[in-house]
Coordinates of C-alpha atoms in Angstrom, one line a residue:
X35 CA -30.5 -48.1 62.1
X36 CA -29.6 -51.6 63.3
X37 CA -32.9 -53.6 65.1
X38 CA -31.0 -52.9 68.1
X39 CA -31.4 -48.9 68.2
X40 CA -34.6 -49.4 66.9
X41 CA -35.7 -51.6 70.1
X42 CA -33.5 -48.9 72.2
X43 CA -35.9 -46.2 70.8
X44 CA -38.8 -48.0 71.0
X45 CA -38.5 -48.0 74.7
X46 CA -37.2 -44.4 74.8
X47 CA -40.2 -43.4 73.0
X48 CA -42.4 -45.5 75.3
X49 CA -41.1 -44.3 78.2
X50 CA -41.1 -40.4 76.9
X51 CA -44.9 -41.0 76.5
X52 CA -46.3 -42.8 79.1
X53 CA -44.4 -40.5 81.6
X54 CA -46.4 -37.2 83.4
X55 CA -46.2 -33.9 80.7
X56 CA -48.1 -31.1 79.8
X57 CA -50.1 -33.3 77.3
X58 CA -51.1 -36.4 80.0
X59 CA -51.9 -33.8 82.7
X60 CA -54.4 -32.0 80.4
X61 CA -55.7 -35.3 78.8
X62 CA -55.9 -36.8 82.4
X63 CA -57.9 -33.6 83.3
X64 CA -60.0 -33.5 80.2
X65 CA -60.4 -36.8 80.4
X66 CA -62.5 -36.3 83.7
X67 CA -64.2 -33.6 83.3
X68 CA -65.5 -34.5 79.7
X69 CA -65.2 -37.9 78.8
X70 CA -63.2 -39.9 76.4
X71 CA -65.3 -39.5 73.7
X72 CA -65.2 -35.6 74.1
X73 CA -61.5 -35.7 74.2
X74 CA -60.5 -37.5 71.6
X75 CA -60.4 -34.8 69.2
X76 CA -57.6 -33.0 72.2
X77 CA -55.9 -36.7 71.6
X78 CA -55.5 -37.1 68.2
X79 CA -54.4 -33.4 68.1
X80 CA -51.3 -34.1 70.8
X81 CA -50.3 -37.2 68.5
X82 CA -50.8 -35.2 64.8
X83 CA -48.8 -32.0 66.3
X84 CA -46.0 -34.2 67.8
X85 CA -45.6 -36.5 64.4
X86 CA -45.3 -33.1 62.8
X87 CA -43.1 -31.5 65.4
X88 CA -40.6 -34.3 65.6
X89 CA -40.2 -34.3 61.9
X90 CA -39.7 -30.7 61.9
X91 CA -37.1 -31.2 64.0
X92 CA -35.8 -34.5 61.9
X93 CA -35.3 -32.0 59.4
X94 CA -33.2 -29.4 61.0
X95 CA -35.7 -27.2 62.9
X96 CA -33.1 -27.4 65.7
X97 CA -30.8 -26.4 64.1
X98 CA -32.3 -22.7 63.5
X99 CA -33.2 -22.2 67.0
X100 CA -29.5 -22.5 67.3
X101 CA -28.5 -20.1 64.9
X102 CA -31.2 -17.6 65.9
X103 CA -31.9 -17.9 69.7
X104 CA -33.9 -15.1 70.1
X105 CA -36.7 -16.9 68.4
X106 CA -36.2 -19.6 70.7
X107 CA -36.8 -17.2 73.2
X108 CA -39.7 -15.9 71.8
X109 CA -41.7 -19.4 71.7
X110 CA -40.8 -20.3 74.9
X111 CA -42.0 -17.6 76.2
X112 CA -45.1 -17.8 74.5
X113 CA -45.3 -21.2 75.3
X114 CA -45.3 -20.7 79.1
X115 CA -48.1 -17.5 78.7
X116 CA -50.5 -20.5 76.9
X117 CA -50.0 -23.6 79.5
X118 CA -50.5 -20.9 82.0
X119 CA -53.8 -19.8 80.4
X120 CA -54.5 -23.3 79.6
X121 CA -53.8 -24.3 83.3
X122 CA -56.4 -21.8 84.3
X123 CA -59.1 -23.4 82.3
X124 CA -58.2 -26.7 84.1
X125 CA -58.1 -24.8 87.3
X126 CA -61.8 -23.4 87.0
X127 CA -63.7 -26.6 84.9
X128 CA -67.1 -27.6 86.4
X129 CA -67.7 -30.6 88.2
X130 CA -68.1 -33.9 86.0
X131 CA -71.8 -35.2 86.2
X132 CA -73.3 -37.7 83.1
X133 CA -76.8 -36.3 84.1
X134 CA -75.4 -32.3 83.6
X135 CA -72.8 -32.7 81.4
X136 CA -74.3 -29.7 79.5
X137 CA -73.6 -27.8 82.0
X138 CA -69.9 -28.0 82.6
X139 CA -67.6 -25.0 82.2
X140 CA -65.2 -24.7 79.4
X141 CA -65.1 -27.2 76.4
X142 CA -62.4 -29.5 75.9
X143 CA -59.2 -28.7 74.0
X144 CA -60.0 -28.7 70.3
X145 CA -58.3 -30.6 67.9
X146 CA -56.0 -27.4 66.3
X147 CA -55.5 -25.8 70.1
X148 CA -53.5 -29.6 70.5
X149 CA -51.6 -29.8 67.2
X150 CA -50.4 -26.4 67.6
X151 CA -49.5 -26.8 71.8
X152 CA -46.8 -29.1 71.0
X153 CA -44.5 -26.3 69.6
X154 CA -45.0 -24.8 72.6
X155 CA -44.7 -27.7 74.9
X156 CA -40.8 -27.9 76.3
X157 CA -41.7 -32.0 77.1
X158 CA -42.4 -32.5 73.2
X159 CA -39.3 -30.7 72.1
X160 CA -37.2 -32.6 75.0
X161 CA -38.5 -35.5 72.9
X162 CA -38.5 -35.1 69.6
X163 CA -34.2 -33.8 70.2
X164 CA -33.5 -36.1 72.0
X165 CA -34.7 -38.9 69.9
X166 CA -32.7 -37.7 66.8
X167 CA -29.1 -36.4 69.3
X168 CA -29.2 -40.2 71.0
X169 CA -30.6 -42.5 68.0
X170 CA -30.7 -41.2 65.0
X171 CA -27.8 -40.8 62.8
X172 CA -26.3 -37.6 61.7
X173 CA -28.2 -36.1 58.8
X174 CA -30.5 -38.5 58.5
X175 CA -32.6 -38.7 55.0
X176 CA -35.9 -37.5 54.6
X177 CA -37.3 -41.1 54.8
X178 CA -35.9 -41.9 58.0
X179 CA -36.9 -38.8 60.0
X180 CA -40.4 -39.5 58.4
X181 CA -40.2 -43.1 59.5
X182 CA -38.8 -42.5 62.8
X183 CA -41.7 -39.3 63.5
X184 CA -44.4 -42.2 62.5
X185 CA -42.7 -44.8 64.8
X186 CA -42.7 -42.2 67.4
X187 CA -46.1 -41.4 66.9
X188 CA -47.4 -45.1 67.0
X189 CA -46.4 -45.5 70.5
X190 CA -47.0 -42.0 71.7
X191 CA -50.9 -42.6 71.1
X192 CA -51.9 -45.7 73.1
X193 CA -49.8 -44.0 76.1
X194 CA -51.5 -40.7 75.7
X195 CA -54.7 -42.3 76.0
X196 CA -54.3 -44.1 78.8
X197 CA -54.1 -41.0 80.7
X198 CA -57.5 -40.0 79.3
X199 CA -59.2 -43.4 80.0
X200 CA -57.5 -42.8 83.3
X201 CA -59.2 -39.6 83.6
X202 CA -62.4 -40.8 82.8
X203 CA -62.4 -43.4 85.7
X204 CA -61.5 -40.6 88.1
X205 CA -65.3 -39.1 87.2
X206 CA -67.8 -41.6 89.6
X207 CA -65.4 -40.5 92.5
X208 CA -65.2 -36.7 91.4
X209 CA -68.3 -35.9 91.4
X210 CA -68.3 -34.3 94.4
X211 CA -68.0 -30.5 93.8
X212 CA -65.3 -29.9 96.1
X213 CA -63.3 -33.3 95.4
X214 CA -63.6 -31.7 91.5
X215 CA -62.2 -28.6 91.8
X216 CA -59.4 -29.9 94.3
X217 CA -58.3 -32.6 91.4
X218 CA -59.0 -29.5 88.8
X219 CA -56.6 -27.4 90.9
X220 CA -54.3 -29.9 91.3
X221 CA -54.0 -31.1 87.9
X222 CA -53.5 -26.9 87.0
X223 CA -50.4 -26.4 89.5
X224 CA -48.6 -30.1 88.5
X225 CA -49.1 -28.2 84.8
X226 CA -47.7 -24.9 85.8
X227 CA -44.7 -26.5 88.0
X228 CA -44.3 -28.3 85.1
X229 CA -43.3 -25.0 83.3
X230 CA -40.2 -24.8 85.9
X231 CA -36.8 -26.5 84.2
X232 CA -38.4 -25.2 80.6
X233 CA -38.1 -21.6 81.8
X234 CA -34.5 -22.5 84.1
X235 CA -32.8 -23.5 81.3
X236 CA -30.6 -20.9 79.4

């Protein structure tokens, strides 16, 4: 890869990441109802299951979806019964209070719920293809996909967490119990519509 498709995908990937997804509206959410520290175990998961995802992919996981589409099928499917269970746990989180944090509803997502999400998340698969159909050349070596998954993954993390820092900002003017569960309800239907052109497409 010349340093100019590497810049090109540098700024794909940034862009890719920073942008709204399943993973930002969930660490946006669990950044404000828990806290950062709670969720970094949800963070590193997202950024762990995407490395591994996208070299999965690198290495002709694609390509087997093609050949066999039912299992395609199958994950999506599975995919949208999970974000709509996870959106649910979103939807009905407690209010965010430092004094009763104890008491909140739910835990955040777990380190292993986040690595194993991303195969089910049509924004990480989006991704991960489209970084090796538009960048990467055609059968790349082990090495590069490698390189190219860890590349990916170094920028995905400090955008993923911004969203989470983000989130925990949101908690001095969500404490309010009402002004909690609207944001919590919000943040669970931008998560389900975000379900729609995953379950359009053929």
């Amino acid at each position: 890869m010349s340093p100019e498709v590497i810049v090109a995908f540098c700024a794909f990937a940034f862009v890719a990441s920073v942008t709204p997804g399943p993973n930002n509206l969930m660490l946006l959410a669990s950044g404000m109802n828990f806290g950062f520290r709670a969720s970094i175990p949800h963070l590193l998961g997202v950024s762990c299951g995407f490395f591994i995802l996208v070299v999965s992919v690198g290495l002709g996981l694609g390509a087997v979806f093609t050949k066999y589409p039912l299992a395609h099928a199958v994950l999506k499917w599975a995919g949208a019964i999970y974000m709509l269970y996870l959106a649910w746990r979103i939807a009905t989180s407690g209010t965010p209070s430092a004094e009763t944090a104890s008491v909140v509803r739910g835990k955040p997502i777990g380190f292993l719920g986040a690595v194993m999400f991303q195969w089910v998340n049509p924004k990480a698969w989006v991704m991960a293809a489209g970084a090796f159909a538009t960048y990467v050349p055609a059968a790349p070596s082990a090495a590069l996909v490698l390189a190219i998954a860890a590349l990916f993954a170094t920028i995905n993390i400090p955008c993923i967490s911004g969203w989470a820092v983000f989130g925990t900002r949101l908690r001095r003017w969500l404490r309010e119990p009402r002004y909690a569960r609207a944001f919590n309800v919000g943040m669970a239907v931008l998560l389900v519509v975000s379900l729609v052109p995953m379950l359009r497409a053929s």
